[in-house]
CSV table of C-alpha atoms in Angstrom, one decimal:
chain,number,residue,atom,x,y,z
A,123,MET,CA,-220.3,-67.6,-24.8
A,124,THR,CA,-221.1,-63.8,-26.1
A,125,ASP,CA,-224.4,-63.5,-27.3
A,126,GLY,CA,-224.6,-62.3,-30.3
A,127,LEU,CA,-220.7,-61.6,-31.3
A,128,GLU,CA,-220.4,-58.1,-28.9
A,129,ASP,CA,-217.9,-56.7,-27.9
A,130,VAL,CA,-215.9,-60.4,-31.3
A,131,VAL,CA,-213.3,-58.2,-33.3
A,132,ALA,CA,-214.0,-60.3,-36.6
A,133,ALA,CA,-211.9,-57.8,-39.0
A,134,HIS,CA,-210.0,-55.3,-39.6
A,135,THR,CA,-210.9,-52.3,-41.9
A,136,VAL,CA,-210.5,-49.5,-43.4
A,137,MET,CA,-213.3,-48.6,-43.9
A,138,SER,CA,-215.4,-47.2,-41.8
A,139,ASP,CA,-215.5,-46.8,-37.7
A,140,VAL,CA,-218.5,-46.3,-35.6
A,141,ASP,CA,-217.6,-44.5,-32.7
A,142,GLY,CA,-220.9,-45.3,-30.0
A,143,ALA,CA,-220.0,-42.8,-27.3
A,144,ALA,CA,-218.8,-40.0,-29.2
A,145,GLY,CA,-221.5,-40.7,-31.6
A,146,ARG,CA,-219.5,-40.5,-34.2
A,147,LEU,CA,-218.9,-42.4,-37.5
A,148,ILE,CA,-216.2,-41.8,-39.9
A,149,ILE,CA,-215.9,-43.1,-43.2
A,150,ARG,CA,-212.5,-43.6,-44.8
A,151,GLY,CA,-211.1,-41.0,-42.3
A,152,ARG,CA,-213.8,-38.7,-42.9
A,153,SER,CA,-216.2,-37.8,-40.2
A,154,LEU,CA,-219.8,-38.5,-42.7
A,155,ASP,CA,-220.2,-34.3,-41.4
A,156,ASP,CA,-217.8,-34.0,-44.0
A,157,LEU,CA,-219.7,-35.7,-46.3
A,158,ALA,CA,-222.9,-36.4,-46.0
A,159,GLY,CA,-224.5,-32.7,-48.2
A,160,ARG,CA,-221.3,-32.0,-49.2
A,161,ALA,CA,-219.7,-35.4,-50.9
A,162,THR,CA,-222.1,-36.8,-53.9
A,163,PHE,CA,-222.6,-41.8,-53.5
A,164,GLU,CA,-220.2,-41.9,-56.7
A,165,GLU,CA,-217.5,-39.3,-54.7
A,166,VAL,CA,-218.3,-41.7,-51.6
A,167,THR,CA,-218.2,-44.8,-53.0
A,168,ARG,CA,-214.5,-43.9,-54.6
A,169,LEU,CA,-212.7,-43.6,-51.7
A,170,LEU,CA,-214.8,-46.6,-50.5
A,171,TRP,CA,-212.6,-48.1,-53.2
A,172,ASP,CA,-209.8,-47.1,-53.2
A,173,GLY,CA,-207.2,-48.9,-53.1
A,174,PHE,CA,-209.3,-52.2,-54.2
A,175,PHE,CA,-209.5,-52.3,-58.1
A,176,ASP,CA,-207.0,-52.3,-61.0
A,177,HIS,CA,-207.3,-48.6,-62.4
A,178,LEU,CA,-210.7,-47.2,-60.1
A,179,PRO,CA,-211.3,-44.3,-62.4
A,180,ALA,CA,-211.2,-40.7,-61.0
A,181,ASP,CA,-215.0,-39.7,-61.1
A,182,LEU,CA,-217.4,-43.0,-60.7
A,183,ALA,CA,-220.1,-41.1,-62.1
A,184,GLY,CA,-220.3,-42.1,-66.1
A,185,PRO,CA,-219.2,-45.9,-65.7
A,186,LEU,CA,-222.0,-46.1,-62.4
A,187,ALA,CA,-224.6,-44.4,-66.0
A,188,ALA,CA,-223.3,-46.7,-67.9
A,189,ALA,CA,-223.6,-49.2,-66.0
A,190,ARG,CA,-227.2,-48.3,-64.9
A,191,ALA,CA,-228.4,-48.9,-68.8
A,192,GLU,CA,-226.6,-52.3,-68.7
A,193,VAL,CA,-228.6,-53.3,-66.3
A,194,PHE,CA,-231.3,-52.1,-67.6
A,195,ALA,CA,-231.5,-54.7,-69.9
A,196,GLU,CA,-231.7,-57.1,-67.6
A,197,VAL,CA,-235.2,-55.6,-67.0
A,198,SER,CA,-237.7,-57.6,-69.5
A,199,ALA,CA,-236.6,-61.0,-67.2
A,200,MET,CA,-239.2,-59.4,-65.5
A,201,ASP,CA,-242.7,-61.8,-66.1
A,202,THR,CA,-245.2,-61.9,-63.5
A,203,GLY,CA,-244.3,-64.2,-60.9
A,204,ILE,CA,-241.4,-61.5,-59.9
A,205,LEU,CA,-244.4,-58.8,-59.6
A,206,ALA,CA,-246.5,-60.5,-57.3
A,207,LEU,CA,-243.0,-60.6,-55.1
A,208,SER,CA,-242.4,-57.5,-52.1
A,209,PRO,CA,-239.9,-55.3,-54.0
A,210,ILE,CA,-236.9,-56.6,-51.9
A,211,GLU,CA,-237.9,-59.7,-52.3
A,212,ALA,CA,-237.7,-59.4,-56.2
A,213,MET,CA,-234.5,-57.1,-56.6
A,214,ARG,CA,-232.9,-59.4,-55.0
A,215,ALA,CA,-234.3,-61.9,-57.6
A,216,LEU,CA,-232.9,-59.8,-60.0
A,217,THR,CA,-229.9,-59.9,-58.5
A,218,ALA,CA,-229.4,-62.8,-59.0
A,219,ARG,CA,-228.9,-63.0,-62.5
A,220,LEU,CA,-226.7,-60.8,-63.2
A,221,ALA,CA,-223.3,-62.7,-64.0
A,222,ASP,CA,-220.8,-63.1,-60.2
A,223,GLY,CA,-217.0,-62.0,-60.5
A,224,ASP,CA,-214.7,-60.1,-58.5
A,225,ASP,CA,-213.9,-57.4,-60.9
A,226,LEU,CA,-214.9,-54.5,-61.8
A,227,ALA,CA,-217.4,-54.5,-63.8
A,228,VAL,CA,-219.2,-56.5,-61.9
A,229,ALA,CA,-218.8,-54.2,-58.7
A,230,LEU,CA,-220.2,-51.2,-61.1
A,231,ARG,CA,-223.6,-53.7,-62.4
A,232,LEU,CA,-223.9,-55.1,-58.6
A,233,LEU,CA,-223.0,-51.0,-57.8
A,234,ALA,CA,-226.4,-50.3,-60.1
A,235,ALA,CA,-228.5,-53.3,-59.6
A,236,PRO,CA,-230.1,-51.5,-56.6
A,237,ALA,CA,-231.2,-48.0,-58.1
A,238,VAL,CA,-232.2,-49.8,-61.4
A,239,PHE,CA,-234.3,-53.2,-60.4
A,240,THR,CA,-236.5,-51.0,-57.3
A,241,ALA,CA,-236.8,-49.0,-60.1
A,242,ALA,CA,-238.6,-51.3,-62.3
A,243,VAL,CA,-240.6,-53.3,-60.1
A,244,VAL,CA,-242.8,-50.2,-57.7
A,245,ARG,CA,-243.2,-49.5,-61.4
A,246,GLY,CA,-244.8,-52.6,-62.6
A,247,GLN,CA,-246.5,-53.2,-59.2
A,248,ALA,CA,-248.4,-50.2,-60.2
A,249,GLY,CA,-249.2,-51.4,-63.9
A,250,GLU,CA,-246.9,-49.0,-64.8
A,251,ALA,CA,-243.4,-50.0,-67.3
A,252,PRO,CA,-240.0,-49.5,-66.7
A,253,ILE,CA,-238.3,-46.4,-67.0
A,254,ALA,CA,-234.8,-46.4,-68.7
A,255,PRO,CA,-232.3,-45.2,-67.3
A,256,ASP,CA,-230.6,-41.2,-68.0
A,257,THR,CA,-227.2,-41.3,-68.8
A,258,SER,CA,-226.6,-37.5,-68.3
A,259,LEU,CA,-227.3,-37.5,-64.5
A,260,GLY,CA,-226.1,-38.7,-61.4
A,261,HIS,CA,-226.6,-41.1,-59.3
A,262,ALA,CA,-229.5,-39.7,-57.1
A,263,ALA,CA,-231.2,-38.2,-60.2
A,264,ASP,CA,-231.9,-40.5,-61.7
A,265,ILE,CA,-233.6,-42.9,-59.0
A,266,LEU,CA,-235.9,-40.3,-58.7
A,267,ARG,CA,-236.3,-39.7,-62.7
A,268,MET,CA,-236.6,-43.9,-63.0
A,269,LEU,CA,-239.4,-44.0,-60.5
A,270,GLY,CA,-241.6,-41.8,-63.1
A,271,LYS,CA,-240.6,-38.2,-60.7
A,272,ALA,CA,-239.1,-35.0,-62.1
A,273,PRO,CA,-237.0,-34.7,-58.9
A,274,SER,CA,-235.7,-30.6,-58.2
A,275,GLN,CA,-232.1,-30.5,-56.7
A,276,ALA,CA,-233.5,-30.5,-53.4
A,277,GLU,CA,-234.9,-33.7,-53.5
A,278,ALA,CA,-231.8,-35.2,-55.7
A,279,GLU,CA,-230.1,-34.3,-53.0
A,280,ALA,CA,-231.6,-35.7,-50.3
A,281,LEU,CA,-231.5,-38.5,-51.4
A,282,ASP,CA,-227.6,-37.8,-52.4
A,283,THR,CA,-226.8,-37.4,-48.5
A,284,TYR,CA,-229.4,-40.1,-47.5
A,285,LEU,CA,-227.5,-43.3,-49.9
A,286,VAL,CA,-224.1,-41.5,-49.1
A,287,THR,CA,-225.2,-42.2,-44.4
A,288,VAL,CA,-225.5,-45.2,-44.9
A,289,SER,CA,-223.2,-46.3,-47.6
A,290,ASP,CA,-220.6,-48.0,-44.3
A,291,HIS,CA,-221.7,-48.7,-40.5
A,292,GLY,CA,-219.0,-50.7,-39.6
A,293,LEU,CA,-219.2,-54.5,-39.3
A,294,ASN,CA,-223.0,-54.4,-39.1
A,295,ALA,CA,-225.5,-57.8,-39.8
A,296,SER,CA,-225.7,-57.7,-43.4
A,297,THR,CA,-221.9,-56.5,-43.9
A,298,PHE,CA,-220.8,-58.9,-41.7
A,299,ALA,CA,-222.5,-61.7,-43.8
A,300,ALA,CA,-221.4,-59.7,-47.1
A,301,ARG,CA,-217.3,-60.5,-46.5
A,302,VAL,CA,-218.4,-64.4,-44.3
A,303,VAL,CA,-219.2,-65.5,-48.8
A,304,ALA,CA,-216.1,-63.7,-49.7
A,305,SER,CA,-214.5,-65.4,-47.8
A,306,THR,CA,-215.0,-68.0,-49.9
A,307,ARG,CA,-214.6,-66.8,-52.4
A,308,ALA,CA,-218.2,-66.7,-54.3
A,309,GLY,CA,-217.9,-63.8,-55.7
A,310,LEU,CA,-218.7,-60.3,-55.5
A,311,GLY,CA,-222.5,-61.1,-56.4
A,312,SER,CA,-222.8,-64.3,-53.8
A,313,ALA,CA,-221.2,-61.4,-50.8
A,314,VAL,CA,-223.9,-58.1,-52.0
A,315,LEU,CA,-227.3,-61.0,-52.3
A,316,ALA,CA,-225.9,-62.8,-49.5
A,317,GLY,CA,-226.2,-58.9,-47.9
A,318,ILE,CA,-228.9,-58.1,-49.4
A,319,SER,CA,-230.3,-61.5,-47.2
A,320,ALA,CA,-229.9,-60.4,-43.5
A,321,LEU,CA,-231.2,-56.5,-44.5
A,322,LYS,CA,-234.4,-57.3,-45.4
A,323,GLY,CA,-235.1,-59.0,-41.7
A,324,PRO,CA,-237.1,-56.4,-39.8
A,325,LEU,CA,-234.1,-56.1,-36.7
A,326,HIS,CA,-232.0,-54.6,-40.0
A,327,GLY,CA,-232.3,-53.0,-42.5
A,328,GLY,CA,-236.3,-53.6,-42.3
A,329,ALA,CA,-236.9,-51.2,-39.9
A,330,PRO,CA,-237.9,-48.2,-42.0
A,331,GLY,CA,-241.3,-49.1,-43.5
A,332,PRO,CA,-242.6,-49.8,-39.7
A,333,ILE,CA,-242.2,-46.5,-38.4
A,334,ILE,CA,-244.4,-45.1,-41.1
A,335,ASP,CA,-247.1,-46.9,-40.3
A,336,MET,CA,-246.3,-45.1,-36.8
A,337,LEU,CA,-246.6,-41.6,-37.9
A,338,ASP,CA,-249.9,-42.3,-39.5
A,339,GLY,CA,-251.5,-44.3,-36.5
A,340,ILE,CA,-250.4,-41.4,-34.9
A,341,GLU,CA,-252.2,-39.1,-36.6
A,342,THR,CA,-251.3,-35.9,-35.0
A,343,ALA,CA,-249.3,-34.0,-32.3
A,344,GLU,CA,-251.5,-34.3,-29.5
A,345,ASN,CA,-252.3,-37.7,-30.1
A,346,ALA,CA,-248.6,-38.5,-29.9
A,347,ARG,CA,-248.5,-38.8,-26.9
A,348,PRO,CA,-251.3,-40.9,-25.3
A,349,TRP,CA,-251.0,-43.1,-28.4
A,350,ILE,CA,-247.5,-43.7,-26.9
A,351,GLU,CA,-248.3,-44.7,-24.1
A,352,ALA,CA,-250.2,-47.0,-24.7
A,353,ALA,CA,-248.4,-48.7,-27.2
A,354,LEU,CA,-245.8,-48.8,-24.3
A,355,ALA,CA,-248.0,-50.2,-21.7
A,356,ARG,CA,-248.9,-53.3,-23.9
A,357,GLY,CA,-245.6,-54.0,-24.4
A,358,ASP,CA,-244.9,-52.6,-28.6
A,359,ARG,CA,-241.2,-51.9,-28.7
A,360,LEU,CA,-241.6,-48.0,-30.4
A,361,MET,CA,-239.0,-48.2,-33.9
A,362,GLY,CA,-236.8,-46.2,-34.8
A,363,PHE,CA,-235.3,-45.4,-31.0
A,364,GLY,CA,-232.4,-46.7,-30.1
A,365,HIS,CA,-229.3,-48.4,-31.7
A,366,ARG,CA,-227.2,-52.1,-30.5
A,367,VAL,CA,-224.3,-49.2,-31.3
A,368,TYR,CA,-224.7,-46.1,-30.2
A,369,ARG,CA,-225.1,-44.8,-26.5
A,370,VAL,CA,-226.2,-41.6,-27.3
A,371,ARG,CA,-228.0,-40.0,-31.0
A,372,ASP,CA,-227.1,-42.1,-33.7
A,373,PRO,CA,-225.6,-38.2,-36.2
A,374,ARG,CA,-226.4,-40.1,-39.4
A,375,ALA,CA,-230.4,-39.2,-38.0
A,376,ASP,CA,-229.4,-35.1,-37.7
A,377,ALA,CA,-228.2,-36.0,-41.4
A,378,LEU,CA,-231.2,-36.9,-42.9
A,379,LYS,CA,-233.1,-34.8,-40.7
A,380,GLY,CA,-230.9,-31.2,-42.1
A,381,ALA,CA,-231.7,-32.9,-45.3
A,382,ILE,CA,-235.1,-33.4,-45.1
A,383,ARG,CA,-235.6,-29.8,-44.0
A,384,ARG,CA,-233.6,-28.9,-47.0
A,385,MET,CA,-236.0,-29.8,-49.5
A,386,GLY,CA,-238.2,-27.1,-47.9
A,387,THR,CA,-242.2,-26.9,-49.1
A,388,ARG,CA,-241.4,-30.9,-50.1
A,389,ALA,CA,-239.7,-31.8,-46.8
A,390,GLY,CA,-243.9,-34.1,-46.0
A,391,ARG,CA,-244.2,-34.3,-43.2
A,392,LEU,CA,-241.5,-33.2,-40.7
A,393,GLU,CA,-242.9,-31.3,-38.7
A,394,PHE,CA,-245.5,-33.6,-37.8
A,395,ALA,CA,-242.9,-35.9,-36.8
A,396,GLU,CA,-240.7,-33.5,-35.2
A,397,ALA,CA,-242.8,-32.9,-32.5
A,398,VAL,CA,-243.8,-37.6,-32.0
A,399,GLU,CA,-239.9,-37.1,-31.2
A,400,ARG,CA,-239.8,-34.9,-28.5
A,401,ALA,CA,-243.1,-37.1,-27.3
A,402,VAL,CA,-240.9,-40.1,-27.9
A,403,LEU,CA,-237.8,-39.6,-26.1
A,404,GLU,CA,-239.6,-37.8,-23.1
A,405,ILE,CA,-241.0,-40.9,-22.1
A,406,LEU,CA,-238.7,-43.2,-22.9
A,407,LYS,CA,-237.6,-41.1,-20.1
A,408,ALA,CA,-239.7,-42.0,-18.4
A,409,HIS,CA,-240.0,-45.0,-18.7
A,410,LYS,CA,-236.8,-46.1,-18.9
A,411,PRO,CA,-234.3,-44.0,-16.9
A,412,ASP,CA,-231.5,-46.6,-16.6
A,413,ARG,CA,-231.5,-47.3,-20.7
A,414,SER,CA,-230.5,-44.3,-23.4
A,415,LEU,CA,-233.0,-44.8,-26.0
A,416,ASP,CA,-231.7,-41.9,-28.8
A,417,THR,CA,-233.6,-41.2,-32.3
A,418,ASN,CA,-231.2,-43.6,-35.1
A,419,VAL,CA,-231.8,-43.2,-38.7
A,420,GLU,CA,-234.1,-45.2,-39.7
A,421,PHE,CA,-236.6,-42.2,-38.1
A,422,TYR,CA,-235.7,-39.4,-39.9
A,423,THR,CA,-235.1,-42.6,-43.5
A,424,ALA,CA,-238.9,-42.8,-43.3
A,425,LEU,CA,-239.6,-39.8,-43.4
A,426,LEU,CA,-237.5,-38.6,-46.3
A,427,LEU,CA,-237.9,-41.4,-47.8
A,428,GLU,CA,-241.7,-40.9,-47.9
A,429,ALA,CA,-241.6,-37.0,-49.0
A,430,LEU,CA,-239.6,-38.6,-52.7
A,431,ALA,CA,-242.5,-40.7,-52.8
A,432,PHE,CA,-240.6,-44.3,-52.0
A,433,PRO,CA,-243.5,-46.4,-50.5
A,434,PRO,CA,-242.7,-47.8,-47.8
A,435,GLN,CA,-242.6,-51.4,-48.4
A,436,ALA,CA,-239.8,-50.7,-50.9
A,437,PHE,CA,-237.1,-48.2,-48.4
A,438,THR,CA,-235.4,-52.4,-47.8
A,439,CYS,CA,-234.5,-51.8,-50.7
A,440,VAL,CA,-233.2,-48.1,-51.0
A,441,PHE,CA,-231.2,-48.8,-48.2
A,442,ALA,CA,-229.6,-50.6,-50.7
A,443,MET,CA,-229.1,-48.7,-52.9
A,444,GLY,CA,-226.6,-47.1,-50.3
A,445,ARG,CA,-224.6,-49.6,-49.0
A,446,THR,CA,-224.0,-52.5,-51.4
A,447,ALA,CA,-220.5,-50.2,-51.9
A,448,GLY,CA,-219.8,-50.4,-49.3
A,449,TRP,CA,-220.5,-55.3,-48.7
A,450,ILE,CA,-218.6,-54.2,-52.1
A,451,ALA,CA,-215.9,-52.5,-50.3
A,452,HIS,CA,-216.0,-55.1,-47.6
A,453,ALA,CA,-215.4,-57.9,-49.9
A,454,ARG,CA,-212.4,-56.4,-51.7
A,455,GLU,CA,-210.9,-56.2,-48.6
A,456,GLN,CA,-211.7,-59.0,-47.3
A,457,LEU,CA,-210.4,-60.9,-50.1
A,458,ALA,CA,-206.7,-59.0,-50.2
A,459,GLY,CA,-206.9,-60.4,-46.6
A,460,GLY,CA,-207.5,-63.5,-48.2
A,461,ARG,CA,-208.6,-65.7,-45.4
A,462,LEU,CA,-211.5,-67.7,-44.8
A,463,ILE,CA,-213.6,-67.0,-41.9
A,464,ARG,CA,-214.8,-69.3,-39.6
A,465,PRO,CA,-215.5,-68.5,-36.2
A,466,GLN,CA,-215.4,-71.2,-32.8
A,467,SER,CA,-218.6,-72.4,-31.9
A,468,VAL,CA,-219.2,-74.4,-28.2
A,469,TYR,CA,-221.0,-77.7,-28.5
A,470,VAL,CA,-224.1,-77.4,-25.8
A,471,GLY,CA,-226.2,-80.3,-26.9
A,472,PRO,CA,-225.8,-84.1,-24.8
A,473,THR,CA,-223.5,-86.7,-25.0
A,474,PRO,CA,-223.8,-89.7,-26.2
A,475,ARG,CA,-224.8,-92.7,-23.7
A,476,ALA,CA,-222.4,-95.3,-23.2
A,477,ALA,CA,-223.1,-98.7,-24.5
A,478,ALA,CA,-224.2,-100.9,-21.9
């Protein structure tokens, strides 16, 4: 029996390749280093979706902007019950109200939904009115604007880099969930909802928020080592370090770290976080020399999203903004194969007792 389906091949895909030994991520034949900070989220989405939709436009910026405007009409359904939920639960509930289907129009609305709904929920929970999309802006810039910010170019580019960086990452838990649902021909909306449901778990996309709690608890660079030593002595897990696949440094961490640094004076507490990172890596190497525990994408995700003024409780929603592009691509790829995912299980329970 293989716990967690470790090393079991469940799909043949053209979407992405995660090379854990080399610390390399390839998305549709392009290295992450060639995409992050160089290609827009709309361009990378076009790359992921190429060949899986009829009449896919050469430029998705306009169609995605129009989809944001369409989805915003659903914000009127956001009542007090929705606002009482956590942001990820509220965003999931609102997304479930969109019409399902398998065509490009549905895909674009689903891609726009996390951006529009998250901004509206965050503002609504702060007692502020939602802000309608501006279809003249790129996706990342408009997300920040709908939150109520007047983003600088560097801030918009930082969020764009983040969305690109998390757009696809092999057959992770949420992507596998999306492919399973897509294989039943339930529709792209159902597949995306399955992805969101898996993503919100603390062992998957729900992890970046606690990193802010850790940094808040440490407070100063001088307190990093004693705080970390005490956490390890209690048996606490240090979020933001170690990865199920990568045996070296997560390449996405450096892409995000660079994006934060390019924000200049708006880079938040980057220097403090770097000091904490150095302390954690030194201590982990001493305490667990037989394990490869390096920085993963979640550590600098938390720093970047904090610097962009997203509340920690909405971090997973922002993850979904980027990963939805990959979920939809994988769902369409699964549909093209036409095979229902139906693995076998090994029964290890009791057998019926023979009649006396």
